[in-house]
Structure formats: structure tokens, C-alpha cells
JSON list of C-alpha atoms in Angstrom, two decimals:
[
{"chain": "T", "resi": 254, "resn": "MET", "atom": "CA", "xyz": [-2.66, -12.54, 5.22]},
{"chain": "T", "resi": 255, "resn": "GLN", "atom": "CA", "xyz": [0.23, -12.84, 3.01]},
{"chain": "T", "resi": 256, "resn": "ARG", "atom": "CA", "xyz": [0.85, -13.83, -0.54]},
{"chain": "T", "resi": 257, "resn": "ASN", "atom": "CA", "xyz": [3.68, -14.67, -2.79]},
{"chain": "T", "resi": 258, "resn": "PHE", "atom": "CA", "xyz": [3.59, -11.82, -5.37]},
{"chain": "T", "resi": 259, "resn": "GLY", "atom": "CA", "xyz": [6.29, -11.26, -8.11]},
{"chain": "T", "resi": 260, "resn": "GLY", "atom": "CA", "xyz": [8.82, -13.40, -6.15]},
{"chain": "T", "resi": 261, "resn": "ARG", "atom": "CA", "xyz": [8.49, -11.30, -3.05]},
{"chain": "T", "resi": 262, "resn": "ARG", "atom": "CA", "xyz": [6.06, -11.87, -0.01]},
{"chain": "T", "resi": 263, "resn": "ALA", "atom": "CA", "xyz": [3.51, -9.09, -0.19]},
{"chain": "T", "resi": 264, "resn": "LEU", "atom": "CA", "xyz": [0.98, -8.05, 2.68]},
{"chain": "T", "resi": 265, "resn": "LEU", "atom": "CA", "xyz": [-2.68, -7.43, 1.54]},
{"chain": "T", "resi": 266, "resn": "GLY", "atom": "CA", "xyz": [-3.35, -4.13, 2.93]},
{"chain": "T", "resi": 267, "resn": "ALA", "atom": "CA", "xyz": [-6.70, -4.60, 4.72]},
{"chain": "T", "resi": 268, "resn": "ALA", "atom": "CA", "xyz": [-8.12, -1.43, 6.33]},
{"chain": "T", "resi": 269, "resn": "ALA", "atom": "CA", "xyz": [-11.26, -1.59, 8.46]},
{"chain": "T", "resi": 270, "resn": "GLY", "atom": "CA", "xyz": [-14.08, 0.60, 7.38]},
{"chain": "T", "resi": 271, "resn": "ALA", "atom": "CA", "xyz": [-15.83, 3.31, 9.49]},
{"chain": "T", "resi": 272, "resn": "THR", "atom": "CA", "xyz": [-19.36, 3.98, 9.31]},
{"chain": "T", "resi": 273, "resn": "LEU", "atom": "CA", "xyz": [-19.92, 7.82, 9.91]},
{"chain": "T", "resi": 274, "resn": "LEU", "atom": "CA", "xyz": [-23.41, 9.06, 11.39]},
{"chain": "T", "resi": 275, "resn": "ALA", "atom": "CA", "xyz": [-22.64, 13.01, 10.97]},
{"chain": "T", "resi": 276, "resn": "ALA", "atom": "CA", "xyz": [-20.28, 14.90, 8.95]},
{"chain": "T", "resi": 277, "resn": "PRO", "atom": "CA", "xyz": [-16.87, 14.59, 10.67]},
{"chain": "T", "resi": 278, "resn": "PRO", "atom": "CA", "xyz": [-14.24, 17.20, 11.11]},
{"chain": "T", "resi": 279, "resn": "PRO", "atom": "CA", "xyz": [-11.90, 17.07, 8.22]},
{"chain": "T", "resi": 280, "resn": "ARG", "atom": "CA", "xyz": [-9.03, 15.15, 10.22]},
{"chain": "T", "resi": 281, "resn": "GLN", "atom": "CA", "xyz": [-11.80, 12.41, 10.75]},
{"chain": "T", "resi": 282, "resn": "ALA", "atom": "CA", "xyz": [-13.07, 12.28, 7.47]},
{"chain": "T", "resi": 283, "resn": "ALA", "atom": "CA", "xyz": [-9.57, 11.86, 6.13]},
{"chain": "T", "resi": 284, "resn": "ALA", "atom": "CA", "xyz": [-8.88, 8.89, 8.55]},
{"chain": "T", "resi": 285, "resn": "ALA", "atom": "CA", "xyz": [-12.31, 7.37, 7.66]},
{"chain": "T", "resi": 286, "resn": "ALA", "atom": "CA", "xyz": [-11.49, 7.59, 4.07]},
{"chain": "T", "resi": 287, "resn": "GLY", "atom": "CA", "xyz": [-8.03, 5.59, 4.94]},
{"chain": "T", "resi": 288, "resn": "LEU", "atom": "CA", "xyz": [-5.99, 8.82, 3.98]},
{"chain": "T", "resi": 289, "resn": "GLN", "atom": "CA", "xyz": [-4.18, 8.61, 7.39]},
{"chain": "T", "resi": 290, "resn": "ARG", "atom": "CA", "xyz": [-2.08, 6.33, 5.32]},
{"chain": "T", "resi": 291, "resn": "LEU", "atom": "CA", "xyz": [-1.72, 8.56, 2.38]},
{"chain": "T", "resi": 292, "resn": "VAL", "atom": "CA", "xyz": [2.36, 9.70, 2.46]},
{"chain": "T", "resi": 293, "resn": "GLU", "atom": "CA", "xyz": [3.19, 12.81, 0.53]},
{"chain": "T", "resi": 294, "resn": "HIS", "atom": "CA", "xyz": [6.58, 13.17, -0.64]},
{"chain": "T", "resi": 295, "resn": "PRO", "atom": "CA", "xyz": [8.68, 15.96, 0.49]},
{"chain": "T", "resi": 296, "resn": "GLN", "atom": "CA", "xyz": [9.89, 16.50, -3.36]},
{"chain": "T", "resi": 297, "resn": "PRO", "atom": "CA", "xyz": [8.37, 14.88, -6.11]},
{"chain": "T", "resi": 298, "resn": "VAL", "atom": "CA", "xyz": [10.14, 11.58, -7.30]},
{"chain": "T", "resi": 299, "resn": "PRO", "atom": "CA", "xyz": [10.71, 10.95, -10.85]},
{"chain": "T", "resi": 300, "resn": "LEU", "atom": "CA", "xyz": [9.21, 7.71, -12.40]},
{"chain": "T", "resi": 301, "resn": "PRO", "atom": "CA", "xyz": [11.87, 5.18, -13.57]},
{"chain": "T", "resi": 302, "resn": "GLU", "atom": "CA", "xyz": [12.15, 5.03, -17.23]},
{"chain": "T", "resi": 303, "resn": "GLY", "atom": "CA", "xyz": [11.09, 2.03, -19.42]},
{"chain": "T", "resi": 304, "resn": "LEU", "atom": "CA", "xyz": [8.04, 1.03, -17.27]},
{"chain": "T", "resi": 305, "resn": "ALA", "atom": "CA", "xyz": [5.40, -0.66, -19.52]},
{"chain": "T", "resi": 306, "resn": "PHE", "atom": "CA", "xyz": [2.15, -2.05, -19.23]},
{"chain": "T", "resi": 307, "resn": "THR", "atom": "CA", "xyz": [-0.84, -3.12, -21.54]},
{"chain": "T", "resi": 308, "resn": "ASP", "atom": "CA", "xyz": [-3.96, -1.86, -22.41]},
{"chain": "T", "resi": 309, "resn": "ALA", "atom": "CA", "xyz": [-7.02, -4.45, -22.72]},
{"chain": "T", "resi": 310, "resn": "GLU", "atom": "CA", "xyz": [-6.42, -5.27, -26.00]},
{"chain": "T", "resi": 311, "resn": "GLY", "atom": "CA", "xyz": [-2.60, -6.23, -25.21]},
{"chain": "T", "resi": 312, "resn": "ARG", "atom": "CA", "xyz": [-1.08, -3.22, -26.51]},
{"chain": "T", "resi": 313, "resn": "PRO", "atom": "CA", "xyz": [1.93, -1.97, -24.63]},
{"chain": "T", "resi": 314, "resn": "THR", "atom": "CA", "xyz": [2.06, 1.73, -23.27]},
{"chain": "T", "resi": 315, "resn": "GLY", "atom": "CA", "xyz": [3.51, 3.57, -20.55]},
{"chain": "T", "resi": 316, "resn": "PHE", "atom": "CA", "xyz": [2.80, 6.52, -18.29]},
{"chain": "T", "resi": 317, "resn": "GLU", "atom": "CA", "xyz": [4.47, 8.83, -20.90]},
{"chain": "T", "resi": 318, "resn": "ALA", "atom": "CA", "xyz": [1.14, 8.17, -22.80]},
{"chain": "T", "resi": 319, "resn": "PHE", "atom": "CA", "xyz": [-0.54, 10.14, -19.97]},
{"chain": "T", "resi": 320, "resn": "ARG", "atom": "CA", "xyz": [1.74, 13.05, -19.89]},
{"chain": "T", "resi": 321, "resn": "GLY", "atom": "CA", "xyz": [0.19, 16.28, -19.03]},
{"chain": "T", "resi": 322, "resn": "GLN", "atom": "CA", "xyz": [-2.58, 14.50, -16.91]},
{"chain": "T", "resi": 323, "resn": "GLY", "atom": "CA", "xyz": [-2.71, 13.96, -13.13]},
{"chain": "T", "resi": 324, "resn": "LEU", "atom": "CA", "xyz": [-2.72, 10.14, -12.43]},
{"chain": "T", "resi": 325, "resn": "VAL", "atom": "CA", "xyz": [-4.08, 7.87, -9.70]},
{"chain": "T", "resi": 326, "resn": "VAL", "atom": "CA", "xyz": [-2.21, 4.58, -10.30]},
{"chain": "T", "resi": 327, "resn": "ASN", "atom": "CA", "xyz": [-3.33, 1.89, -8.17]},
{"chain": "T", "resi": 328, "resn": "PHE", "atom": "CA", "xyz": [-2.08, -1.69, -8.30]},
{"chain": "T", "resi": 329, "resn": "TRP", "atom": "CA", "xyz": [-4.59, -4.54, -7.41]},
{"chain": "T", "resi": 330, "resn": "ALA", "atom": "CA", "xyz": [-5.74, -8.09, -8.44]},
{"chain": "T", "resi": 331, "resn": "THR", "atom": "CA", "xyz": [-9.19, -10.03, -8.50]},
{"chain": "T", "resi": 332, "resn": "TRP", "atom": "CA", "xyz": [-7.90, -12.19, -5.50]},
{"chain": "T", "resi": 333, "resn": "CYS", "atom": "CA", "xyz": [-7.10, -9.52, -3.05]},
{"chain": "T", "resi": 334, "resn": "PRO", "atom": "CA", "xyz": [-10.10, -8.72, -1.05]},
{"chain": "T", "resi": 335, "resn": "PRO", "atom": "CA", "xyz": [-9.46, -5.54, -0.18]},
{"chain": "T", "resi": 336, "resn": "CYS", "atom": "CA", "xyz": [-8.25, -4.40, -3.59]},
{"chain": "T", "resi": 337, "resn": "VAL", "atom": "CA", "xyz": [-11.86, -5.58, -4.85]},
{"chain": "T", "resi": 338, "resn": "ALA", "atom": "CA", "xyz": [-13.49, -3.62, -1.89]},
{"chain": "T", "resi": 339, "resn": "GLU", "atom": "CA", "xyz": [-12.14, -0.37, -3.35]},
{"chain": "T", "resi": 340, "resn": "MET", "atom": "CA", "xyz": [-12.70, -0.79, -6.81]},
{"chain": "T", "resi": 341, "resn": "PRO", "atom": "CA", "xyz": [-16.23, 0.58, -6.95]},
{"chain": "T", "resi": 342, "resn": "ALA", "atom": "CA", "xyz": [-14.62, 3.83, -4.89]},
{"chain": "T", "resi": 343, "resn": "LEU", "atom": "CA", "xyz": [-11.92, 4.00, -7.61]},
{"chain": "T", "resi": 344, "resn": "ASP", "atom": "CA", "xyz": [-14.83, 3.84, -10.33]},
{"chain": "T", "resi": 345, "resn": "ARG", "atom": "CA", "xyz": [-16.51, 6.72, -8.89]},
{"chain": "T", "resi": 346, "resn": "LEU", "atom": "CA", "xyz": [-13.45, 8.64, -8.21]},
{"chain": "T", "resi": 347, "resn": "GLN", "atom": "CA", "xyz": [-12.63, 8.39, -12.26]},
{"chain": "T", "resi": 348, "resn": "ALA", "atom": "CA", "xyz": [-16.18, 9.78, -12.94]},
{"chain": "T", "resi": 349, "resn": "GLN", "atom": "CA", "xyz": [-15.53, 12.69, -10.73]},
{"chain": "T", "resi": 350, "resn": "VAL", "atom": "CA", "xyz": [-12.40, 13.80, -11.66]},
{"chain": "T", "resi": 351, "resn": "ALA", "atom": "CA", "xyz": [-12.06, 12.90, -15.64]},
{"chain": "T", "resi": 352, "resn": "LYS", "atom": "CA", "xyz": [-13.32, 16.42, -16.42]},
{"chain": "T", "resi": 353, "resn": "ASP", "atom": "CA", "xyz": [-10.39, 17.66, -14.64]},
{"chain": "T", "resi": 354, "resn": "GLY", "atom": "CA", "xyz": [-7.59, 16.14, -16.73]},
{"chain": "T", "resi": 355, "resn": "ILE", "atom": "CA", "xyz": [-6.94, 13.10, -14.06]},
{"chain": "T", "resi": 356, "resn": "ALA", "atom": "CA", "xyz": [-6.76, 9.54, -15.21]},
{"chain": "T", "resi": 357, "resn": "VAL", "atom": "CA", "xyz": [-7.28, 6.71, -12.81]},
{"chain": "T", "resi": 358, "resn": "LEU", "atom": "CA", "xyz": [-5.09, 3.61, -14.11]},
{"chain": "T", "resi": 359, "resn": "ALA", "atom": "CA", "xyz": [-5.86, 0.60, -12.15]},
{"chain": "T", "resi": 360, "resn": "LEU", "atom": "CA", "xyz": [-3.08, -1.78, -13.15]},
{"chain": "T", "resi": 361, "resn": "SER", "atom": "CA", "xyz": [-4.18, -5.36, -12.69]},
{"chain": "T", "resi": 362, "resn": "ASN", "atom": "CA", "xyz": [-1.70, -8.02, -11.59]},
{"chain": "T", "resi": 363, "resn": "ASP", "atom": "CA", "xyz": [-4.02, -10.92, -12.46]},
{"chain": "T", "resi": 364, "resn": "ARG", "atom": "CA", "xyz": [-2.00, -13.46, -14.46]},
{"chain": "T", "resi": 365, "resn": "GLY", "atom": "CA", "xyz": [-5.29, -14.18, -16.51]},
{"chain": "T", "resi": 366, "resn": "GLY", "atom": "CA", "xyz": [-4.98, -10.72, -18.09]},
{"chain": "T", "resi": 367, "resn": "ARG", "atom": "CA", "xyz": [-8.06, -9.36, -19.76]},
{"chain": "T", "resi": 368, "resn": "ALA", "atom": "CA", "xyz": [-9.91, -12.57, -19.61]},
{"chain": "T", "resi": 369, "resn": "GLN", "atom": "CA", "xyz": [-9.52, -12.49, -15.80]},
{"chain": "T", "resi": 370, "resn": "VAL", "atom": "CA", "xyz": [-10.34, -8.86, -15.08]},
{"chain": "T", "resi": 371, "resn": "ALA", "atom": "CA", "xyz": [-13.05, -8.10, -17.87]},
{"chain": "T", "resi": 372, "resn": "PRO", "atom": "CA", "xyz": [-15.82, -10.32, -16.38]},
{"chain": "T", "resi": 373, "resn": "PHE", "atom": "CA", "xyz": [-14.95, -9.03, -12.86]},
{"chain": "T", "resi": 374, "resn": "TYR", "atom": "CA", "xyz": [-15.73, -5.48, -14.41]},
{"chain": "T", "resi": 375, "resn": "GLU", "atom": "CA", "xyz": [-19.01, -6.90, -15.73]},
{"chain": "T", "resi": 376, "resn": "ARG", "atom": "CA", "xyz": [-19.87, -8.47, -12.18]},
{"chain": "T", "resi": 377, "resn": "THR", "atom": "CA", "xyz": [-19.29, -5.48, -10.14]},
{"chain": "T", "resi": 378, "resn": "GLY", "atom": "CA", "xyz": [-20.61, -2.87, -12.69]},
{"chain": "T", "resi": 379, "resn": "LEU", "atom": "CA", "xyz": [-17.36, -0.99, -13.22]},
{"chain": "T", "resi": 380, "resn": "ARG", "atom": "CA", "xyz": [-18.06, 1.66, -16.44]},
{"chain": "T", "resi": 381, "resn": "HIS", "atom": "CA", "xyz": [-15.49, 4.43, -15.93]},
{"chain": "T", "resi": 382, "resn": "LEU", "atom": "CA", "xyz": [-12.28, 2.63, -15.31]},
{"chain": "T", "resi": 383, "resn": "GLY", "atom": "CA", "xyz": [-10.45, 1.30, -17.87]},
{"chain": "T", "resi": 384, "resn": "ILE", "atom": "CA", "xyz": [-8.65, -1.88, -18.19]},
{"chain": "T", "resi": 385, "resn": "TRP", "atom": "CA", "xyz": [-4.98, -1.81, -17.63]},
{"chain": "T", "resi": 386, "resn": "LEU", "atom": "CA", "xyz": [-2.68, -4.96, -17.20]},
{"chain": "T", "resi": 387, "resn": "ASP", "atom": "CA", "xyz": [0.69, -5.60, -15.41]},
{"chain": "T", "resi": 388, "resn": "PRO", "atom": "CA", "xyz": [0.56, -9.59, -15.23]},
{"chain": "T", "resi": 389, "resn": "ARG", "atom": "CA", "xyz": [3.79, -10.16, -14.50]},
{"chain": "T", "resi": 390, "resn": "GLY", "atom": "CA", "xyz": [4.18, -7.22, -11.96]},
{"chain": "T", "resi": 391, "resn": "ALA", "atom": "CA", "xyz": [7.10, -5.67, -13.89]},
{"chain": "T", "resi": 392, "resn": "THR", "atom": "CA", "xyz": [5.84, -2.03, -13.33]},
{"chain": "T", "resi": 393, "resn": "GLY", "atom": "CA", "xyz": [4.79, -2.84, -9.80]},
{"chain": "T", "resi": 394, "resn": "ARG", "atom": "CA", "xyz": [8.37, -4.12, -9.19]},
{"chain": "T", "resi": 395, "resn": "GLY", "atom": "CA", "xyz": [9.71, -0.92, -11.06]},
{"chain": "T", "resi": 396, "resn": "LEU", "atom": "CA", "xyz": [7.89, 1.35, -8.63]},
{"chain": "T", "resi": 397, "resn": "GLN", "atom": "CA", "xyz": [8.86, -0.69, -5.50]},
{"chain": "T", "resi": 398, "resn": "VAL", "atom": "CA", "xyz": [5.24, -1.80, -4.83]},
{"chain": "T", "resi": 399, "resn": "ARG", "atom": "CA", "xyz": [5.19, -4.48, -2.39]},
{"chain": "T", "resi": 400, "resn": "VAL", "atom": "CA", "xyz": [1.49, -4.51, -0.95]},
{"chain": "T", "resi": 401, "resn": "LEU", "atom": "CA", "xyz": [-1.60, -4.86, -2.63]},
{"chain": "T", "resi": 402, "resn": "PRO", "atom": "CA", "xyz": [-3.44, -2.58, -2.99]},
{"chain": "T", "resi": 403, "resn": "THR", "atom": "CA", "xyz": [-1.15, 0.39, -3.32]},
{"chain": "T", "resi": 404, "resn": "THR", "atom": "CA", "xyz": [-2.06, 3.67, -5.09]},
{"chain": "T", "resi": 405, "resn": "LEU", "atom": "CA", "xyz": [0.33, 6.27, -6.34]},
{"chain": "T", "resi": 406, "resn": "VAL", "atom": "CA", "xyz": [-0.61, 9.73, -7.24]},
{"chain": "T", "resi": 407, "resn": "ILE", "atom": "CA", "xyz": [1.58, 11.01, -10.14]},
{"chain": "T", "resi": 408, "resn": "ASP", "atom": "CA", "xyz": [1.39, 14.68, -11.00]},
{"chain": "T", "resi": 409, "resn": "ARG", "atom": "CA", "xyz": [1.11, 16.65, -14.52]},
{"chain": "T", "resi": 410, "resn": "HIS", "atom": "CA", "xyz": [4.74, 16.65, -14.67]},
{"chain": "T", "resi": 411, "resn": "GLY", "atom": "CA", "xyz": [5.28, 12.66, -14.48]},
{"chain": "T", "resi": 412, "resn": "GLN", "atom": "CA", "xyz": [6.38, 12.49, -10.92]},
{"chain": "T", "resi": 413, "resn": "GLU", "atom": "CA", "xyz": [5.47, 10.42, -7.89]},
{"chain": "T", "resi": 414, "resn": "VAL", "atom": "CA", "xyz": [4.06, 12.88, -5.32]},
{"chain": "T", "resi": 415, "resn": "ALA", "atom": "CA", "xyz": [2.32, 10.44, -2.94]},
{"chain": "T", "resi": 416, "resn": "ARG", "atom": "CA", "xyz": [1.68, 6.70, -2.13]},
{"chain": "T", "resi": 417, "resn": "LEU", "atom": "CA", "xyz": [-0.99, 5.13, -0.21]},
{"chain": "T", "resi": 418, "resn": "MET", "atom": "CA", "xyz": [-0.59, 1.17, 0.70]},
{"chain": "T", "resi": 419, "resn": "GLY", "atom": "CA", "xyz": [-3.86, -0.49, 1.34]},
{"chain": "T", "resi": 420, "resn": "GLU", "atom": "CA", "xyz": [-7.53, 0.07, 0.76]},
{"chain": "T", "resi": 421, "resn": "ALA", "atom": "CA", "xyz": [-9.03, 3.90, 0.90]},
{"chain": "T", "resi": 422, "resn": "ALA", "atom": "CA", "xyz": [-12.35, 5.28, -0.03]},
{"chain": "T", "resi": 423, "resn": "TRP", "atom": "CA", "xyz": [-10.98, 7.08, -3.21]},
{"chain": "T", "resi": 424, "resn": "ASP", "atom": "CA", "xyz": [-14.49, 8.77, -3.81]},
{"chain": "T", "resi": 425, "resn": "ALA", "atom": "CA", "xyz": [-14.64, 10.35, -0.56]},
{"chain": "T", "resi": 426, "resn": "PRO", "atom": "CA", "xyz": [-14.78, 14.37, -0.42]},
{"chain": "T", "resi": 427, "resn": "ALA", "atom": "CA", "xyz": [-11.53, 14.51, 1.38]},
{"chain": "T", "resi": 428, "resn": "ALA", "atom": "CA", "xyz": [-9.82, 11.85, -0.87]},
{"chain": "T", "resi": 429, "resn": "VAL", "atom": "CA", "xyz": [-11.15, 13.81, -3.99]},
{"chain": "T", "resi": 430, "resn": "ALA", "atom": "CA", "xyz": [-9.72, 17.16, -2.72]},
{"chain": "T", "resi": 431, "resn": "ALA", "atom": "CA", "xyz": [-6.29, 15.37, -1.89]},
{"chain": "T", "resi": 432, "resn": "ILE", "atom": "CA", "xyz": [-6.08, 13.97, -5.32]},
{"chain": "T", "resi": 433, "resn": "ARG", "atom": "CA", "xyz": [-7.08, 17.34, -7.12]},
{"chain": "T", "resi": 434, "resn": "ARG", "atom": "CA", "xyz": [-4.25, 19.14, -4.78]},
{"chain": "T", "resi": 435, "resn": "LEU", "atom": "CA", "xyz": [-1.40, 17.02, -5.22]},
{"chain": "T", "resi": 436, "resn": "THR", "atom": "CA", "xyz": [-1.98, 16.69, -9.13]},
{"chain": "T", "resi": 437, "resn": "ARG", "atom": "CA", "xyz": [-2.16, 20.49, -8.99]},
{"chain": "T", "resi": 438, "resn": "THR", "atom": "CA", "xyz": [-5.81, 20.46, -10.45]},
{"chain": "T", "resi": 439, "resn": "PRO", "atom": "CA", "xyz": [-7.35, 24.03, -9.79]},
{"chain": "T", "resi": 440, "resn": "ALA", "atom": "CA", "xyz": [-10.47, 24.01, -7.66]},
{"chain": "T", "resi": 441, "resn": "PRO", "atom": "CA", "xyz": [-13.68, 23.95, -9.78]},
{"chain": "T", "resi": 442, "resn": "THR", "atom": "CA", "xyz": [-14.96, 27.70, -9.87]},
{"chain": "T", "resi": 443, "resn": "THR", "atom": "CA", "xyz": [-18.85, 28.36, -9.27]},
{"chain": "T", "resi": 444, "resn": "THR", "atom": "CA", "xyz": [-19.98, 31.28, -10.73]},
{"chain": "T", "resi": 445, "resn": "THR", "atom": "CA", "xyz": [-23.02, 33.15, -9.71]},
{"chain": "T", "resi": 446, "resn": "THR", "atom": "CA", "xyz": [-25.32, 35.32, -11.55]},
{"chain": "T", "resi": 447, "resn": "ARG", "atom": "CA", "xyz": [-26.88, 38.40, -10.15]},
{"chain": "T", "resi": 448, "resn": "SER", "atom": "CA", "xyz": [-30.42, 39.78, -11.03]}
]
């Protein structure tokens, strides 16, 4: 399916889901999660300056407001079926990685802004994601986003380190591990007590 998006033709990335009956090997798990399309950059890519989007209240903000955090930036819209399909996984990802200093920013491209996005969040039970808006698609164009959904992984220095075009199971263990690694988040430590 094609959709006119911001003056450009955009392909809606539709990834077929896979049902797993047993714990697959890591490579299979990554493929099942959609991570085979995750492109890691050989060198971090600085973000263009002056990119701005708004919060739910319409206040302008930018990536500099999240300096020092790892970011998972997802460009999506309520009219995009694969976007809608992955939103619950992004919500669960946010719940898992918030304690690691990682924020999931789901930037909606819906022209209706909050009036369109807030009811969608309510209907689908999204509780952990904030509402972020890019209704004119300016931030997406600035980052050369041509397909919805597209997700960027931004490290703690504010540089893009990976990108995935299309849908993914962002809450799958392989995806969470990749996000932590790419944002340079140390693995959680486990402590054992001896009697």
C-alpha cells in the first residue's frame, strides 16, 4: 500500500508476524522480532540541528530536551496499520527501559494532532508512552523518514546509531537487548546473596 506523506510517496512497511512455538536461537528470535531490518550505522550519525516537535499540550520541544538519555524514536500515524500494530509493543518497551534512562518517543504524523492521538491511546490502553506530535512531518523529513513506521535509535550523545523501517516486536527480548546495547546502557546487574 502506498500513501502520500509530506509531499512524498511513502511505503507503509508491513512486516509479517511469526508465531514461535519454542524459544528460538538468537538469530531466529531477532528475525521473528523484525530486527533483521535493523540497520546499525558503522559510525554514529549526528542529528540535524533545529528539529522540533510538540508535546501533547502543543509546546515545542526537540531532541536536546532528552540529552543524556537513550532514545527510541518511532514515526507513526493512526491511519498506518503496521504502525498501529506495533504501538502496544512500544508501550511495553517503554515500561521495560524507562529505569535504564531510555525514552521511547512515538512521534505521531497525524494531522489531527492530540485530538486524534489521545483517543487512540485510550482505546488501545497505551499507558507508558507520552504523546509526541509531528503533524506536519517536518522532523520526519529532516531525518529522511520516508516510510511509516520508521524507528531510529539515538545514543546518549544524541546521535543516530541505528534505524529500522517497518514494524517490529519492540518488546521482544532480542529487541530490548539491542536497544540497551545501541544506547550504551549497561546490562542490569544481578546480585546474589550467600548464606
